[in-house]
Amino acid sequence: MSPTGKSILLVDDDQDIRELLQTYLGRAGLQVRTVADGAGFRQALCAGGADLVILDVMLPDEDGFSLCRWTRGHQRFAQVPIIMLTASSDETDRVIGLELGADDYLGKPFSPRELLARIKALLRRVHFSQERGADVLTFDEWRLDMVSHRLFHLDGEEVLLSGADFALLKLFLDHPQQILDRDTIGNATRGREMMPLERIVDMAVSRLRQRLRDTGKPPRLIRTVRGSGYQLAAAVTAQAGNAR
């Protein structure tokens, strides 16, 4: 899938970075809009949407974490991929971003070429997630509408899913009872293999468990298979029709 024409919204208070990335990503066929702060981000996203957001953690008016949280809580933008940029070497920033629903992260300074590769990978994931299969998948106490990407519990609660949440859940539902290793999960949800010691897959699984109320010790629904990966311990049924 070519990224040509896809809309990127870049939020960074460093003018040099904004100009550099607007030029570099523009040459790759992406349509890049840039803003310098949180207020500009909210206005730009509501006005024109985006296929992907690049969000700096440190901004002059509010931090990128609060903007990530706001985006994930917004029905219209919940599934827009987010790449977070952080100048901090502290892993805590990365963990917080992933917990809030960021899809990927890069530390500053970074290579524009590496950023472009991450963008392309996430846009491919969105493309493949939109491929149609069964209209509804049911498992345990949950029903997932594959058309609208909406998740419902049997008690009627709807749970908002980010794009990464949906991609990971779909992967598990496509392979019930199978053990999936971290590289398989990383390729399916981030479009790349995970680096040694990288915690992005573990954080994504933890976030999905929270969404599925699977917080027991040990988890009941998504099991950890020590040394191997993760396994969905539920039967999955496909059906046509609306999830409600």
CSV table of C-alpha atoms in Angstrom, one decimal:
chain,number,residue,atom,x,y,z
A,1,MET,CA,0.0,0.0,0.0
A,2,SER,CA,1.4,3.4,-1.0
A,3,PRO,CA,1.2,6.2,1.6
A,4,THR,CA,0.7,8.8,-1.2
A,5,GLY,CA,-2.0,11.3,-0.3
A,6,LYS,CA,-2.3,10.2,3.3
A,7,SER,CA,-2.8,13.1,5.8
A,8,ILE,CA,-0.2,13.5,8.6
A,9,LEU,CA,-0.7,15.9,11.5
A,10,LEU,CA,2.6,16.8,13.1
A,11,VAL,CA,2.7,18.5,16.6
A,12,ASP,CA,6.0,19.9,17.7
A,13,ASP,CA,7.1,23.2,19.1
A,14,ASP,CA,10.5,23.1,17.3
A,15,GLN,CA,10.1,25.0,14.0
A,16,ASP,CA,13.2,23.4,12.5
A,17,ILE,CA,11.8,19.9,13.1
A,18,ARG,CA,8.4,20.9,11.7
A,19,GLU,CA,9.9,22.4,8.5
A,20,LEU,CA,12.3,19.4,8.1
A,21,LEU,CA,9.7,16.8,8.4
A,22,GLN,CA,7.1,18.6,6.3
A,23,THR,CA,9.6,18.7,3.5
A,24,TYR,CA,10.9,15.2,3.9
A,25,LEU,CA,7.6,13.5,4.4
A,26,GLY,CA,6.0,15.6,1.6
A,27,ARG,CA,8.6,14.3,-0.8
A,28,ALA,CA,7.3,10.8,0.1
A,29,GLY,CA,3.9,11.7,-1.1
A,30,LEU,CA,2.4,12.5,2.3
A,31,GLN,CA,0.2,15.5,3.0
A,32,VAL,CA,1.7,17.1,6.1
A,33,ARG,CA,0.1,19.7,8.3
A,34,THR,CA,2.1,21.1,11.3
A,35,VAL,CA,1.1,22.8,14.5
A,36,ALA,CA,3.2,24.0,17.4
A,37,ASP,CA,1.1,23.4,20.5
A,38,GLY,CA,-1.8,21.5,22.0
A,39,ALA,CA,-4.5,24.1,21.2
A,40,GLY,CA,-3.4,24.0,17.5
A,41,PHE,CA,-3.5,20.2,17.5
A,42,ARG,CA,-7.1,20.1,18.8
A,43,GLN,CA,-8.3,22.7,16.4
A,44,ALA,CA,-6.5,21.1,13.4
A,45,LEU,CA,-7.6,17.5,14.2
A,46,CYS,CA,-11.3,18.6,14.6
A,47,ALA,CA,-11.2,20.7,11.5
A,48,GLY,CA,-9.5,18.3,9.1
A,49,GLY,CA,-8.9,15.0,10.8
A,50,ALA,CA,-5.8,13.0,10.0
A,51,ASP,CA,-4.7,9.5,8.8
A,52,LEU,CA,-1.8,9.6,11.4
A,53,VAL,CA,-0.6,11.9,14.1
A,54,ILE,CA,3.0,12.6,15.1
A,55,LEU,CA,2.9,14.0,18.6
A,56,ASP,CA,5.8,15.5,20.6
A,57,VAL,CA,5.7,14.9,24.4
A,58,MET,CA,7.0,18.3,25.4
A,59,LEU,CA,4.8,21.2,24.2
A,60,PRO,CA,4.4,24.7,25.5
A,61,ASP,CA,0.8,24.6,26.7
A,62,GLU,CA,0.1,20.9,27.5
A,63,ASP,CA,2.0,17.7,27.2
A,64,GLY,CA,1.6,15.1,24.5
A,65,PHE,CA,0.3,12.6,27.1
A,66,SER,CA,-2.9,14.6,27.7
A,67,LEU,CA,-3.4,15.1,24.0
A,68,CYS,CA,-3.0,11.4,23.4
A,69,ARG,CA,-5.5,10.6,26.2
A,70,TRP,CA,-7.9,13.2,24.7
A,71,THR,CA,-7.6,11.7,21.2
A,72,ARG,CA,-8.2,8.1,22.4
A,73,GLY,CA,-11.3,9.2,24.3
A,74,HIS,CA,-12.8,10.9,21.2
A,75,GLN,CA,-15.1,8.6,19.3
A,76,ARG,CA,-14.1,10.2,16.0
A,77,PHE,CA,-10.4,9.9,16.4
A,78,ALA,CA,-10.0,6.9,18.7
A,79,GLN,CA,-8.4,4.8,16.0
A,80,VAL,CA,-6.1,7.3,14.4
A,81,PRO,CA,-2.5,6.0,14.7
A,82,ILE,CA,-0.2,8.1,17.0
A,83,ILE,CA,3.6,8.1,17.0
A,84,MET,CA,5.0,9.9,20.0
A,85,LEU,CA,8.3,11.8,20.0
A,86,THR,CA,10.3,12.1,23.2
A,87,ALA,CA,13.5,13.8,24.0
A,88,SER,CA,13.7,12.0,27.4
A,89,SER,CA,15.9,9.0,27.7
A,90,ASP,CA,13.7,7.8,30.6
A,91,GLU,CA,11.7,4.7,29.6
A,92,THR,CA,8.8,6.0,31.8
A,93,ASP,CA,7.8,8.5,29.1
A,94,ARG,CA,7.5,5.7,26.6
A,95,VAL,CA,5.6,3.4,28.9
A,96,ILE,CA,3.1,6.2,29.8
A,97,GLY,CA,2.6,6.9,26.1
A,98,LEU,CA,1.9,3.3,25.3
A,99,GLU,CA,-0.5,2.9,28.3
A,100,LEU,CA,-2.5,5.9,27.0
A,101,GLY,CA,-2.8,4.3,23.5
A,102,ALA,CA,0.1,5.6,21.4
A,103,ASP,CA,0.9,3.2,18.6
A,104,ASP,CA,4.7,3.7,18.5
A,105,TYR,CA,7.4,6.1,19.7
A,106,LEU,CA,10.7,7.5,18.7
A,107,GLY,CA,13.4,9.1,20.8
A,108,LYS,CA,14.9,12.4,19.8
A,109,PRO,CA,17.2,12.8,17.9
A,110,PHE,CA,15.8,10.5,15.3
A,111,SER,CA,16.3,9.7,11.7
A,112,PRO,CA,13.5,11.1,9.4
A,113,ARG,CA,14.0,7.9,7.3
A,114,GLU,CA,13.2,5.8,10.4
A,115,LEU,CA,10.1,7.9,11.1
A,116,LEU,CA,8.9,7.5,7.6
A,117,ALA,CA,9.3,3.7,7.9
A,118,ARG,CA,7.3,3.7,11.1
A,119,ILE,CA,4.6,5.8,9.4
A,120,LYS,CA,4.3,3.5,6.4
A,121,ALA,CA,4.1,0.4,8.7
A,122,LEU,CA,1.2,1.9,10.7
A,123,LEU,CA,-0.6,3.0,7.6
A,124,ARG,CA,-0.3,-0.6,6.2
A,125,ARG,CA,-1.8,-1.9,9.5
A,126,VAL,CA,-4.8,0.4,9.1
A,127,HIS,CA,-5.2,-0.7,5.5
A,128,PHE,CA,-5.2,-4.4,6.4
A,129,SER,CA,-7.4,-3.9,9.4
A,130,GLN,CA,-10.1,-2.5,7.1
A,131,GLU,CA,-10.3,-5.7,5.1
A,132,ARG,CA,-13.7,-7.3,5.4
A,133,GLY,CA,-14.4,-10.8,6.8
A,134,ALA,CA,-17.2,-11.7,9.1
A,135,ASP,CA,-19.3,-8.8,10.3
A,136,VAL,CA,-19.2,-9.7,14.0
A,137,LEU,CA,-16.9,-11.9,16.1
A,138,THR,CA,-18.1,-13.1,19.5
A,139,PHE,CA,-15.8,-14.4,22.2
A,140,ASP,CA,-16.2,-14.9,25.9
A,141,GLU,CA,-18.5,-12.1,27.1
A,142,TRP,CA,-17.7,-9.8,24.2
A,143,ARG,CA,-18.9,-8.9,20.7
A,144,LEU,CA,-16.7,-7.1,18.2
A,145,ASP,CA,-18.2,-5.3,15.2
A,146,MET,CA,-15.6,-5.8,12.4
A,147,VAL,CA,-17.2,-3.1,10.3
A,148,SER,CA,-17.3,-0.2,12.8
A,149,HIS,CA,-14.5,-1.6,15.0
A,150,ARG,CA,-16.8,-1.2,18.0
A,151,LEU,CA,-16.5,-3.6,21.0
A,152,PHE,CA,-19.5,-4.4,23.3
A,153,HIS,CA,-19.7,-6.3,26.5
A,154,LEU,CA,-22.8,-8.5,27.2
A,155,ASP,CA,-23.9,-5.9,29.8
A,156,GLY,CA,-24.2,-3.3,27.1
A,157,GLU,CA,-21.1,-1.3,27.8
A,158,GLU,CA,-19.2,-0.1,24.7
A,159,VAL,CA,-15.4,0.0,24.9
A,160,LEU,CA,-13.5,2.5,22.7
A,161,LEU,CA,-10.6,0.8,20.9
A,162,SER,CA,-7.6,2.5,19.5
A,163,GLY,CA,-6.3,1.3,16.1
A,164,ALA,CA,-3.6,-0.7,17.9
A,165,ASP,CA,-6.1,-2.2,20.3
A,166,PHE,CA,-8.3,-3.3,17.4
A,167,ALA,CA,-5.3,-4.7,15.4
A,168,LEU,CA,-4.1,-6.7,18.4
A,169,LEU,CA,-7.6,-8.0,19.3
A,170,LYS,CA,-8.2,-9.0,15.7
A,171,LEU,CA,-4.9,-10.9,15.6
A,172,PHE,CA,-5.9,-12.9,18.7
A,173,LEU,CA,-9.4,-13.5,17.3
A,174,ASP,CA,-8.0,-14.7,14.0
A,175,HIS,CA,-5.8,-17.2,16.0
A,176,PRO,CA,-7.7,-18.4,19.0
A,177,GLN,CA,-5.9,-20.8,21.3
A,178,GLN,CA,-2.7,-20.3,19.4
A,179,ILE,CA,0.5,-19.0,21.0
A,180,LEU,CA,1.6,-15.8,19.3
A,181,ASP,CA,5.2,-14.6,19.9
A,182,ARG,CA,6.2,-11.0,20.3
A,183,ASP,CA,7.6,-10.6,16.8
A,184,THR,CA,4.3,-12.0,15.3
A,185,ILE,CA,2.4,-9.5,17.4
A,186,GLY,CA,4.7,-6.7,16.5
A,187,ASN,CA,4.6,-7.3,12.8
A,188,ALA,CA,0.8,-7.5,12.8
A,189,THR,CA,0.1,-4.5,15.0
A,190,ARG,CA,3.1,-2.2,14.4
A,191,GLY,CA,4.4,-3.4,11.0
A,192,ARG,CA,7.8,-4.2,12.4
A,193,GLU,CA,9.7,-6.7,14.5
A,194,MET,CA,10.4,-5.7,18.1
A,195,MET,CA,13.9,-4.9,19.3
A,196,PRO,CA,15.4,-6.8,22.2
A,197,LEU,CA,14.1,-5.4,25.6
A,198,GLU,CA,11.5,-3.4,23.8
A,199,ARG,CA,8.3,-3.4,25.9
A,200,ILE,CA,5.8,-2.1,23.3
A,201,VAL,CA,4.1,-5.5,22.8
A,202,ASP,CA,3.8,-6.3,26.5
A,203,MET,CA,2.3,-2.8,27.1
A,204,ALA,CA,-0.1,-3.3,24.2
A,205,VAL,CA,-1.3,-6.7,25.6
A,206,SER,CA,-1.6,-5.1,29.1
A,207,ARG,CA,-3.7,-2.3,27.7
A,208,LEU,CA,-6.0,-4.7,25.8
A,209,ARG,CA,-6.5,-6.8,29.0
A,210,GLN,CA,-7.7,-3.7,30.7
A,211,ARG,CA,-10.2,-3.1,27.9
A,212,LEU,CA,-11.4,-6.7,28.2
A,213,ARG,CA,-11.7,-6.6,32.0
A,214,ASP,CA,-9.0,-9.3,32.1
A,215,THR,CA,-7.1,-8.1,35.1
A,216,GLY,CA,-7.0,-11.2,37.2
A,217,LYS,CA,-3.8,-12.8,38.6
A,218,PRO,CA,-3.1,-14.6,36.3
A,219,PRO,CA,-5.3,-13.2,33.5
A,220,ARG,CA,-8.1,-15.5,32.4
A,221,LEU,CA,-8.7,-14.4,28.8
A,222,ILE,CA,-5.3,-13.5,27.3
A,223,ARG,CA,-2.8,-15.8,28.9
A,224,THR,CA,1.0,-15.3,29.1
A,225,VAL,CA,2.9,-18.3,28.0
A,226,ARG,CA,6.3,-17.9,29.6
A,227,GLY,CA,9.2,-17.8,27.1
A,228,SER,CA,6.8,-18.0,24.1
A,229,GLY,CA,4.3,-15.2,24.0
A,230,TYR,CA,0.5,-14.8,24.5
A,231,GLN,CA,-2.6,-16.9,23.8
A,232,LEU,CA,-6.3,-16.1,23.6
A,233,ALA,CA,-8.0,-18.7,25.7
A,234,ALA,CA,-11.5,-18.4,24.3
A,235,ALA,CA,-13.6,-19.8,21.5
A,236,VAL,CA,-14.4,-17.3,18.7
A,237,THR,CA,-17.7,-17.4,16.7
A,238,ALA,CA,-18.2,-15.5,13.4
A,239,GLN,CA,-21.5,-14.2,12.4
A,240,ALA,CA,-23.3,-11.6,10.2
A,241,GLY,CA,-25.3,-8.7,11.5
A,242,ASN,CA,-24.9,-5.7,13.9
A,243,ALA,CA,-23.0,-6.1,17.1
A,244,ARG,CA,-25.7,-4.7,19.3
